[in-house]
């Protein structure tokens, strides 16, 4: 064996050892597959203490569509799978992670929209939530199109009907969001939704979600953030 071959073999062994050590030292693994990818970099990310995004792990892809990313987490939290493919655009898949293994299968062509995520039970709830929100949003798009046609035709009767239906849709959407959070008060998804999906809701509904949480969820990452929002709002009102 030549010196070059020996050196290459040593490098490979070191990389394998480092990879195995990383697997042992972390409690979360993201296994991913991106159909159609030939080259790029994938990142495992989360929100930092401020609004910054923090890189937790990364892998360079060279022809192999399968990859694994690793980190340590203390509790369920929203993370991001980011793909960099040097096209000047940002490509993210948000997902709820918990200790253990999460699997994400997607495509290069529709990286975000084709994502199939299997893992934490909080992610299952997030999938259920986003599926329903998508239905509301699609109904809103239909109403916007109908409104455009009614305005073009100067059909005031149709416009009045569309406005009523639109207002009713908004009420039903917010009612669903609030009820979904309340129905899942024992999950980290509840304070997360109250924080990021109810910005224009009446404060009493946000308070209701928080006070319905059990102590474990109140002391979770999102539970504490929700408490801070409520406390700051109450202090400002005094």
Coordinates of C-alpha atoms in Angstrom, one line a residue:
X1 CA 0.0 0.0 0.0
X2 CA 1.4 3.4 -1.0
X3 CA 1.8 6.2 1.4
X4 CA -1.0 8.1 -0.3
X5 CA -3.4 5.2 0.1
X6 CA -2.4 4.8 3.7
X7 CA -3.0 8.5 4.3
X8 CA -6.4 8.3 2.6
X9 CA -7.4 5.2 4.6
X10 CA -6.4 7.0 7.8
X11 CA -8.5 10.0 6.9
X12 CA -11.5 7.8 6.2
X13 CA -11.1 6.0 9.5
X14 CA -10.9 9.3 11.4
X15 CA -14.0 10.6 9.7
X16 CA -15.9 7.4 10.5
X17 CA -14.7 7.6 14.1
X18 CA -15.8 11.3 14.4
X19 CA -19.2 10.4 12.8
X20 CA -19.8 7.5 15.3
X21 CA -18.8 9.7 18.2
X22 CA -21.2 12.4 17.0
X23 CA -24.0 9.8 16.9
X24 CA -23.2 8.7 20.5
X25 CA -23.0 12.2 21.9
X26 CA -26.3 13.6 20.5
X27 CA -29.9 12.7 21.3
X28 CA -31.5 13.9 18.1
X29 CA -31.0 12.7 14.5
X30 CA -32.6 14.0 11.3
X31 CA -32.4 11.5 8.5
X32 CA -33.2 13.1 5.2
X33 CA -33.7 12.3 1.5
X34 CA -33.9 14.8 -1.3
X35 CA -34.9 13.3 -4.6
X36 CA -33.1 14.7 -7.5
X37 CA -30.3 16.5 -5.7
X38 CA -26.7 16.2 -7.0
X39 CA -24.9 18.9 -5.1
X40 CA -25.6 21.2 -2.2
X41 CA -25.4 21.8 1.5
X42 CA -28.0 21.0 4.1
X43 CA -28.2 22.6 7.5
X44 CA -30.0 21.8 10.7
X45 CA -31.0 25.1 12.3
X46 CA -33.0 26.6 15.1
X47 CA -33.9 30.1 16.4
X48 CA -31.3 31.5 18.7
X49 CA -31.9 33.6 21.8
X50 CA -32.6 36.6 19.6
X51 CA -34.1 36.4 16.2
X52 CA -31.0 35.0 14.7
X53 CA -30.9 31.5 13.1
X54 CA -28.3 29.2 14.6
X55 CA -26.6 26.4 12.6
X56 CA -26.5 23.2 14.6
X57 CA -25.1 20.8 12.0
X58 CA -24.4 20.6 8.3
X59 CA -23.6 18.1 5.6
X60 CA -22.3 18.7 2.0
X61 CA -24.1 16.6 -0.5
X62 CA -22.1 15.2 -3.5
X63 CA -24.4 13.0 -5.5
X64 CA -25.9 11.1 -2.6
X65 CA -29.5 12.1 -1.8
X66 CA -29.5 10.6 1.7
X67 CA -28.0 12.5 4.7
X68 CA -28.1 12.6 8.5
X69 CA -27.8 15.6 10.8
X70 CA -27.4 15.5 14.6
X71 CA -27.7 17.7 17.6
X72 CA -28.7 17.8 21.3
X73 CA -32.1 19.1 22.4
X74 CA -33.6 19.4 25.8
X75 CA -37.3 19.5 24.8
X76 CA -39.6 19.7 21.8
X77 CA -38.7 22.7 19.7
X78 CA -39.2 24.0 16.2
X79 CA -36.2 23.5 13.9
X80 CA -35.4 24.1 10.3
X81 CA -33.9 22.0 7.5
X82 CA -32.2 24.5 5.2
X83 CA -30.9 23.6 1.7
X84 CA -28.3 25.8 0.0
X85 CA -28.0 25.1 -3.7
X86 CA -26.4 28.3 -4.8
X87 CA -29.5 29.7 -6.7
X88 CA -29.8 32.9 -4.7
X89 CA -32.9 31.7 -2.9
X90 CA -33.7 30.5 0.6
X91 CA -35.0 26.9 1.0
X92 CA -36.4 25.9 4.4
X93 CA -38.5 23.2 5.9
X94 CA -39.7 24.0 9.4
X95 CA -40.5 21.0 11.7
X96 CA -41.0 20.1 15.3
X97 CA -38.2 18.1 16.8
X98 CA -38.0 16.0 19.9
X99 CA -35.4 13.6 21.2
X100 CA -35.0 10.6 18.9
X101 CA -35.2 10.4 15.1
X102 CA -37.1 12.5 12.6
X103 CA -37.3 11.6 8.9
X104 CA -37.8 14.1 6.1
X105 CA -38.3 13.0 2.5
X106 CA -38.7 15.7 -0.2
X107 CA -37.6 16.7 -3.7
X108 CA -35.2 19.2 -5.1
X109 CA -37.8 20.7 -7.4
X110 CA -40.3 21.4 -4.6
X111 CA -38.1 21.3 -1.5
X112 CA -40.6 22.8 0.9
X113 CA -44.0 21.8 -0.5
X114 CA -43.1 18.1 -1.2
X115 CA -41.8 17.5 2.3
X116 CA -43.1 14.5 4.2
X117 CA -42.1 14.6 7.8
X118 CA -42.2 11.7 10.3
X119 CA -41.0 12.0 13.8
X120 CA -42.1 13.8 16.9
X121 CA -45.8 13.7 18.1
X122 CA -45.7 17.5 18.1
X123 CA -44.9 17.3 14.3
X124 CA -48.0 15.2 13.8
X125 CA -50.1 17.9 15.5
X126 CA -48.3 20.6 13.4
X127 CA -49.2 18.6 10.2
X128 CA -52.8 18.4 11.3
X129 CA -52.9 22.1 12.0
X130 CA -51.2 23.2 8.8
X131 CA -53.4 21.0 6.7
X132 CA -56.5 22.8 8.1
X133 CA -54.9 26.2 7.8
X134 CA -54.1 25.5 4.1
X135 CA -57.8 24.7 3.6
X136 CA -58.8 28.1 5.1
X137 CA -56.2 29.9 3.0
X138 CA -57.4 28.2 -0.2
X139 CA -61.0 29.2 0.6
X140 CA -59.7 32.8 1.0
X141 CA -58.0 32.7 -2.4
X142 CA -61.3 31.6 -3.9
X143 CA -63.1 34.5 -2.3
X144 CA -60.4 36.9 -3.5
X145 CA -60.8 35.7 -7.0
X146 CA -64.6 36.0 -6.7
X147 CA -64.2 39.5 -5.3
X148 CA -62.0 40.5 -8.3
X149 CA -64.7 39.3 -10.8
X150 CA -67.5 41.0 -8.9
X151 CA -65.6 44.3 -8.8
X152 CA -64.9 43.9 -12.6
X153 CA -68.6 43.3 -13.2
X154 CA -69.7 46.0 -10.8
X155 CA -71.9 43.4 -9.1
X156 CA -72.6 45.1 -5.7
X157 CA -74.9 42.2 -4.5
X158 CA -72.1 39.7 -5.1
X159 CA -69.6 42.0 -3.4
X160 CA -71.7 42.2 -0.3
X161 CA -72.1 38.5 -0.2
X162 CA -68.3 37.9 -0.6
X163 CA -67.5 40.4 2.2
X164 CA -69.9 38.6 4.5
X165 CA -68.4 35.2 3.6
X166 CA -64.9 36.6 4.0
X167 CA -65.6 37.9 7.4
X168 CA -67.1 34.7 8.4
X169 CA -64.1 32.8 7.1
X170 CA -61.8 34.9 9.2
X171 CA -63.9 34.2 12.3
X172 CA -64.0 30.5 11.6
X173 CA -60.2 30.4 11.1
X174 CA -59.4 32.1 14.4
X175 CA -62.0 30.0 16.2
X176 CA -60.2 26.9 14.8
X177 CA -56.8 28.2 15.8
X178 CA -57.9 29.0 19.4
X179 CA -59.7 25.7 19.8
X180 CA -56.8 23.7 18.4
X181 CA -54.5 25.2 20.9
X182 CA -56.9 24.6 23.7
X183 CA -57.5 21.0 22.6
X184 CA -53.8 20.3 22.7
X185 CA -53.0 22.2 25.9
X186 CA -50.7 19.3 27.1
X187 CA -48.4 19.7 24.1
X188 CA -45.7 22.3 23.3
X189 CA -47.7 23.0 20.1
X190 CA -50.3 24.9 22.2
X191 CA -48.0 27.8 23.4
X192 CA -46.3 27.8 20.0
X193 CA -49.5 28.4 18.2
X194 CA -50.5 31.1 20.7
X195 CA -47.2 32.8 20.2
X196 CA -46.9 32.7 16.4
X197 CA -50.3 32.0 14.9
X198 CA -52.6 34.3 17.0
X199 CA -50.9 37.7 16.6
X200 CA -54.2 39.6 16.1
X201 CA -56.3 37.6 18.5
X202 CA -58.0 39.1 21.5
X203 CA -55.6 39.0 24.4
X204 CA -58.2 37.1 26.5
X205 CA -57.9 34.2 24.1
X206 CA -54.1 34.1 24.4
X207 CA -54.5 34.2 28.2
X208 CA -57.0 31.4 28.1
X209 CA -54.5 29.2 26.2
X210 CA -51.7 29.9 28.6
X211 CA -53.7 29.3 31.8
X212 CA -55.0 26.1 30.4
X213 CA -51.5 24.7 30.0
X214 CA -50.2 22.2 32.6
X215 CA -47.1 23.1 34.6
X216 CA -44.8 21.1 32.4
X217 CA -45.8 23.0 29.3
X218 CA -45.9 26.3 31.1
X219 CA -42.2 25.7 32.0
X220 CA -41.3 24.7 28.4
X221 CA -39.4 26.9 26.0
X222 CA -42.6 28.2 24.3
X223 CA -44.6 28.3 27.5
X224 CA -42.0 30.6 29.1
X225 CA -42.0 32.8 26.0
X226 CA -45.7 33.0 26.0
X227 CA -45.7 34.0 29.7
X228 CA -43.1 36.7 28.9
X229 CA -45.4 38.1 26.2
X230 CA -48.4 38.2 28.6
X231 CA -46.4 39.7 31.5
X232 CA -44.9 42.4 29.3
X233 CA -48.4 43.2 27.9
X234 CA -49.9 43.4 31.4
X235 CA -47.0 45.6 32.6
X236 CA -47.4 48.0 29.7
X237 CA -51.2 48.3 30.5
X238 CA -50.6 49.3 34.1

